[in-house]
Amino acid sequence: MSILFNEQAGIFKLDALDTSYIIGIFDEDKFVSHLYYGKKIIDSDVNYLYGPLYQVRPSVLPGQAGRIMDAVPFEYPTYGCGDYREHCLEVETADGYHACDLRYESHKIYPGKTHLNGLPSTFEREDGDCNTLELVCRDKVLKLKVTLLYTVFEHLNVITRAALITNEDEKAVYLKRAMSGCLEFDHQNFDVLTLHGSWERECGPVRTPLRQGKVTTGSTRGESGPTDNPFLAVISSDVTEDTGEVFAMNLVYSGNFLGVAEGHHFRGSRIVMGINPVNFSWKLGQGESFTAPEVVMVYSDQGLGKMSRTFHDLYRRHLIRDVYPDTLRPILVNNWEATYFDFTVKKLTEIAAEAAKCGIELFVLDDGWFGNRNDERRGLGDWFVNEEKVPGGIGRLAKEINHLGMKFGLWIEPEMVSPDSELFRAHPDWAIQIPGRHRSLFRHQYVLDWSRKEVRDHIYGMIHQVLSGANVEYIKWDMNRTLTETASAALPADRQGELCHRYVLGVYEIMGRLRDDFPSLLLENCSAGGSRFDPGVLYYSPQIWGSDDSDAIERIKIEMGASMCYPLSTIGAHVSAVPNHQTGRITSLETRGYVAMAGTFGYELDIARMSEDEKAVIRKQVDLYHKYHGLVKDGDLYRIEDSLGNPDYACWMVVSKDKKEALLTYIQIHALPGYFGAARRLRLKGLQEETVYETKVISVSAEVRNEDVHREGADGTEKTYAALNLTGSALMNAGYWMDRLSGDYMGMMIHLQAK
Ligand code: DGJ
């Protein structure tokens, strides 16, 4: 059992793979305090960790000046009784008082993991994967019970946390803040790593030194959002991809969130993550409970690379459900950037027919097939087919696509309504709005009040009908605006603060129903690109469209940023047309393929307008995907250190778990002059020192084919490269010679196979 309780010392020791997490219960006072988190400690008696904390216990202080709550590291700090640092819980009583003081009451340790009601969470896949500690705490005055849930994953450096808060008093209380978890450290020698960006620029890593004061990340948009991802790590100031200590938190939640790293006045630091308290309030009547979503905590003693691989292993095996951890996703072609709203069935089937000939397996019809949706100004909410555009309906179109040997997929944006729609004309109060206040439009649309069951049921009913009448095997679930002027016509005044969380619960409920009613449907999420890229969504949807920026070079940053937490197999990535619609950049078709292959692979262009040469390249890409995507999906990702943030090149590799195979991708972003200045040795990673790898260039961007670079076999068009046989020790220590390629944005894929 990875969770031990030393009753005499009042100490819980939670041991994950090579991590220990230690909780102490002060003897008489029963404060639940945090004693240690980090590399595994093998001692069984760690009583000494209380150290000077003993001196600040209330029980030793009566008659003295007073207690110093502000100095105690707590497991679930509360507001109102003298701890002024960032806290987890704030409660308001019916009388308007704000104070809460939690003490240990009891605990339970058991194998496995409890499912969180209505919320996504990681799960036990096989018996013995994980063990759970439930720590029950109580505020006696409030009659409030708080159950802290800790699950330890035995084979990973992962501990998850969540909290269940129950009001046992007859009077209602209001939760003003109910965070998911907290970490405490005895020092501030950290940088804080967070992921930030914007629409079309998601998931950019930002590193900020921690000192006294706060570094925060968060969203109040109603979704996790493009500007801040629900991830925060404190990292030793010397952290690299491969070295240094990392303590990371990632919230399994898709709505407003807050992550705070605080360096406090006793020279320690505290990290808190959970639902954003802004515009949050939750009324708990007698016997009612509130569940704070799960936060995943990952520890790495080998830098950011190991942190990412741990998240990837966890999410691939313990978050993504159904068949998806073990199946290759179909290669898709989506018509959005090929046609936007301007399509006919003839045009769609032309694209599909050419795509099918190239070996593409799934055709996705994007926005514009329903209601009067001929542009972005109208139609959302009217989920019945536009027979003028799609005569015979989705059923007939799906059949036509199926006849071409492809699966059929469909786009929906069920959370939204256009003012110009039948739905809005019939139910204007179904849109989120504050009475008497201007209702903001974004992309000409409003957000439906998905906290209301009748609204959810109505929308789901319409979508269910479309899906029941057609062979739809994939859904792209989009969400293109944030929440504003949040109020629900169905909630009383003292529950308006519940709307944003109830909205997210409503989204989860419908995604869950979709999965239950159509078990073989592959769901891909999207929110104007990657604006809702979070672990909560991954529980329902094994892939998420990474960004509306489909430019290969911009996408490298977005995909490598997302890979901090999320496995490559979850990042929707497509080859699109050039000049790129977002940046105007021209990159070779091969380069676009390399970048898209570091994700769930697909196309988003008009294949019917491509030349035979280009289609031949596509066929090769399809072939490469089939050969190597299993490796990309299941392998270990290594970001090659120097390429992160390097304006000249990008490089990453994926190594199979048994270390027998690897795939290296290199993109030269800026061509540099002079052979010696531009060629570089790349130190590979993750290989076995003594194993000999046959190292073979398997694809090179088009423009380089006519160049006489350095390897043998150039034939003017289809350059072949002599394979090199090198040990892991040479490849990792001396490095692999990567030549100067002849222009900007050119790249290569190199395959390594153990001999
Ligand atoms: C935003 C998405 O990110 C795009 O891929 C596309 O589906 C459009 N919405 C359609 O409106």
mmCIF file with all atom_site columns, C-alpha atoms in Angstrom, residues 468-538:
data_model
loop_
_atom_site.group_PDB
_atom_site.id
_atom_site.type_symbol
_atom_site.label_atom_id
_atom_site.label_alt_id
_atom_site.label_comp_id
_atom_site.label_asym_id
_atom_site.label_entity_id
_atom_site.label_seq_id
_atom_site.pdbx_PDB_ins_code
_atom_site.Cartn_x
_atom_site.Cartn_y
_atom_site.Cartn_z
_atom_site.occupancy
_atom_site.B_iso_or_equiv
_atom_site.pdbx_formal_charge
_atom_site.auth_seq_id
_atom_site.auth_comp_id
_atom_site.auth_asym_id
_atom_site.auth_atom_id
_atom_site.pdbx_PDB_model_num
ATOM 1  C CA . SER A 1 468 ? -29.657 9.050  -35.275 1.00 0.00 ? 468 SER A CA 1
ATOM 2  C CA . GLY A 1 469 ? -30.546 9.544  -38.936 1.00 0.00 ? 469 GLY A CA 1
ATOM 3  C CA . ALA A 1 470 ? -27.040 9.365  -40.365 1.00 0.00 ? 470 ALA A CA 1
ATOM 4  C CA . ASN A 1 471 ? -23.876 7.348  -40.103 1.00 0.00 ? 471 ASN A CA 1
ATOM 5  C CA . VAL A 1 472 ? -21.862 10.012 -38.288 1.00 0.00 ? 472 VAL A CA 1
ATOM 6  C CA . GLU A 1 473 ? -18.691 8.533  -36.789 1.00 0.00 ? 473 GLU A CA 1
ATOM 7  C CA . TYR A 1 474 ? -16.982 11.712 -35.616 1.00 0.00 ? 474 TYR A CA 1
ATOM 8  C CA . ILE A 1 475 ? -18.146 14.989 -34.109 1.00 0.00 ? 475 ILE A CA 1
ATOM 9  C CA . LYS A 1 476 ? -16.187 18.225 -33.894 1.00 0.00 ? 476 LYS A CA 1
ATOM 10 C CA . TRP A 1 477 ? -17.672 20.071 -30.903 1.00 0.00 ? 477 TRP A CA 1
ATOM 11 C CA . ASP A 1 478 ? -16.838 23.763 -31.210 1.00 0.00 ? 478 ASP A CA 1
ATOM 12 C CA . MET A 1 479 ? -17.341 26.708 -28.817 1.00 0.00 ? 479 MET A CA 1
ATOM 13 C CA . ASN A 1 480 ? -16.566 30.095 -30.278 1.00 0.00 ? 480 ASN A CA 1
ATOM 14 C CA . ARG A 1 481 ? -17.226 32.682 -27.635 1.00 0.00 ? 481 ARG A CA 1
ATOM 15 C CA . THR A 1 482 ? -16.730 33.309 -23.978 1.00 0.00 ? 482 THR A CA 1
ATOM 16 C CA . LEU A 1 483 ? -19.354 34.042 -21.318 1.00 0.00 ? 483 LEU A CA 1
ATOM 17 C CA . THR A 1 484 ? -20.263 37.660 -20.530 1.00 0.00 ? 484 THR A CA 1
ATOM 18 C CA . GLU A 1 485 ? -22.983 39.345 -18.442 1.00 0.00 ? 485 GLU A CA 1
ATOM 19 C CA . THR A 1 486 ? -23.443 36.054 -16.634 1.00 0.00 ? 486 THR A CA 1
ATOM 20 C CA . ALA A 1 487 ? -26.874 35.545 -15.135 1.00 0.00 ? 487 ALA A CA 1
ATOM 21 C CA . SER A 1 488 ? -29.414 32.795 -15.457 1.00 0.00 ? 488 SER A CA 1
ATOM 22 C CA . ALA A 1 489 ? -33.157 33.418 -15.690 1.00 0.00 ? 489 ALA A CA 1
ATOM 23 C CA . ALA A 1 490 ? -33.605 30.168 -13.780 1.00 0.00 ? 490 ALA A CA 1
ATOM 24 C CA . LEU A 1 491 ? -31.459 30.915 -10.714 1.00 0.00 ? 491 LEU A CA 1
ATOM 25 C CA . PRO A 1 492 ? -32.472 32.961 -7.645  1.00 0.00 ? 492 PRO A CA 1
ATOM 26 C CA . ALA A 1 493 ? -30.363 35.962 -6.637  1.00 0.00 ? 493 ALA A CA 1
ATOM 27 C CA . ASP A 1 494 ? -28.327 34.067 -4.055  1.00 0.00 ? 494 ASP A CA 1
ATOM 28 C CA . ARG A 1 495 ? -27.411 31.375 -6.578  1.00 0.00 ? 495 ARG A CA 1
ATOM 29 C CA . GLN A 1 496 ? -26.321 33.543 -9.532  1.00 0.00 ? 496 GLN A CA 1
ATOM 30 C CA . GLY A 1 497 ? -22.714 32.903 -8.538  1.00 0.00 ? 497 GLY A CA 1
ATOM 31 C CA . GLU A 1 498 ? -23.285 29.244 -9.384  1.00 0.00 ? 498 GLU A CA 1
ATOM 32 C CA . LEU A 1 499 ? -23.970 29.859 -13.057 1.00 0.00 ? 499 LEU A CA 1
ATOM 33 C CA . CYS A 1 500 ? -20.462 29.495 -14.476 1.00 0.00 ? 500 CYS A CA 1
ATOM 34 C CA . HIS A 1 501 ? -19.805 26.204 -12.684 1.00 0.00 ? 501 HIS A CA 1
ATOM 35 C CA . ARG A 1 502 ? -23.290 24.873 -13.432 1.00 0.00 ? 502 ARG A CA 1
ATOM 36 C CA . TYR A 1 503 ? -22.646 25.755 -17.090 1.00 0.00 ? 503 TYR A CA 1
ATOM 37 C CA . VAL A 1 504 ? -19.501 23.617 -17.128 1.00 0.00 ? 504 VAL A CA 1
ATOM 38 C CA . LEU A 1 505 ? -21.331 20.758 -15.385 1.00 0.00 ? 505 LEU A CA 1
ATOM 39 C CA . GLY A 1 506 ? -24.007 21.041 -18.091 1.00 0.00 ? 506 GLY A CA 1
ATOM 40 C CA . VAL A 1 507 ? -21.387 20.778 -20.839 1.00 0.00 ? 507 VAL A CA 1
ATOM 41 C CA . TYR A 1 508 ? -19.912 17.692 -19.171 1.00 0.00 ? 508 TYR A CA 1
ATOM 42 C CA . GLU A 1 509 ? -23.365 16.134 -18.833 1.00 0.00 ? 509 GLU A CA 1
ATOM 43 C CA . ILE A 1 510 ? -24.112 16.502 -22.544 1.00 0.00 ? 510 ILE A CA 1
ATOM 44 C CA . MET A 1 511 ? -20.682 15.321 -23.652 1.00 0.00 ? 511 MET A CA 1
ATOM 45 C CA . GLY A 1 512 ? -21.226 12.310 -21.376 1.00 0.00 ? 512 GLY A CA 1
ATOM 46 C CA . ARG A 1 513 ? -24.668 11.634 -22.870 1.00 0.00 ? 513 ARG A CA 1
ATOM 47 C CA . LEU A 1 514 ? -23.276 11.864 -26.376 1.00 0.00 ? 514 LEU A CA 1
ATOM 48 C CA . ARG A 1 515 ? -20.652 9.304  -25.501 1.00 0.00 ? 515 ARG A CA 1
ATOM 49 C CA . ASP A 1 516 ? -23.158 6.979  -23.838 1.00 0.00 ? 516 ASP A CA 1
ATOM 50 C CA . ASP A 1 517 ? -25.750 7.205  -26.626 1.00 0.00 ? 517 ASP A CA 1
ATOM 51 C CA . PHE A 1 518 ? -23.253 6.911  -29.486 1.00 0.00 ? 518 PHE A CA 1
ATOM 52 C CA . PRO A 1 519 ? -20.427 4.820  -28.045 1.00 0.00 ? 519 PRO A CA 1
ATOM 53 C CA . SER A 1 520 ? -18.509 4.491  -31.300 1.00 0.00 ? 520 SER A CA 1
ATOM 54 C CA . LEU A 1 521 ? -18.520 8.237  -32.023 1.00 0.00 ? 521 LEU A CA 1
ATOM 55 C CA . LEU A 1 522 ? -15.083 9.884  -31.947 1.00 0.00 ? 522 LEU A CA 1
ATOM 56 C CA . LEU A 1 523 ? -15.417 13.311 -30.329 1.00 0.00 ? 523 LEU A CA 1
ATOM 57 C CA . GLU A 1 524 ? -12.927 16.084 -31.082 1.00 0.00 ? 524 GLU A CA 1
ATOM 58 C CA . ASN A 1 525 ? -13.277 19.258 -29.057 1.00 0.00 ? 525 ASN A CA 1
ATOM 59 C CA . CYS A 1 526 ? -12.469 22.717 -30.269 1.00 0.00 ? 526 CYS A CA 1
ATOM 60 C CA . SER A 1 527 ? -12.986 26.184 -28.917 1.00 0.00 ? 527 SER A CA 1
ATOM 61 C CA . ALA A 1 528 ? -12.009 28.672 -31.589 1.00 0.00 ? 528 ALA A CA 1
ATOM 62 C CA . GLY A 1 529 ? -8.932  26.432 -31.775 1.00 0.00 ? 529 GLY A CA 1
ATOM 63 C CA . GLY A 1 530 ? -7.371  25.550 -28.440 1.00 0.00 ? 530 GLY A CA 1
ATOM 64 C CA . SER A 1 531 ? -9.362  27.772 -26.084 1.00 0.00 ? 531 SER A CA 1
ATOM 65 C CA . ARG A 1 532 ? -10.663 24.855 -24.081 1.00 0.00 ? 532 ARG A CA 1
ATOM 66 C CA . PHE A 1 533 ? -7.609  22.604 -24.147 1.00 0.00 ? 533 PHE A CA 1
ATOM 67 C CA . ASP A 1 534 ? -7.675  21.056 -20.707 1.00 0.00 ? 534 ASP A CA 1
ATOM 68 C CA . PRO A 1 535 ? -7.764  17.648 -18.997 1.00 0.00 ? 535 PRO A CA 1
ATOM 69 C CA . GLY A 1 536 ? -11.491 18.015 -18.233 1.00 0.00 ? 536 GLY A CA 1
ATOM 70 C CA . VAL A 1 537 ? -12.282 18.005 -21.947 1.00 0.00 ? 537 VAL A CA 1
ATOM 71 C CA . LEU A 1 538 ? -9.902  15.108 -22.584 1.00 0.00 ? 538 LEU A CA 1
#
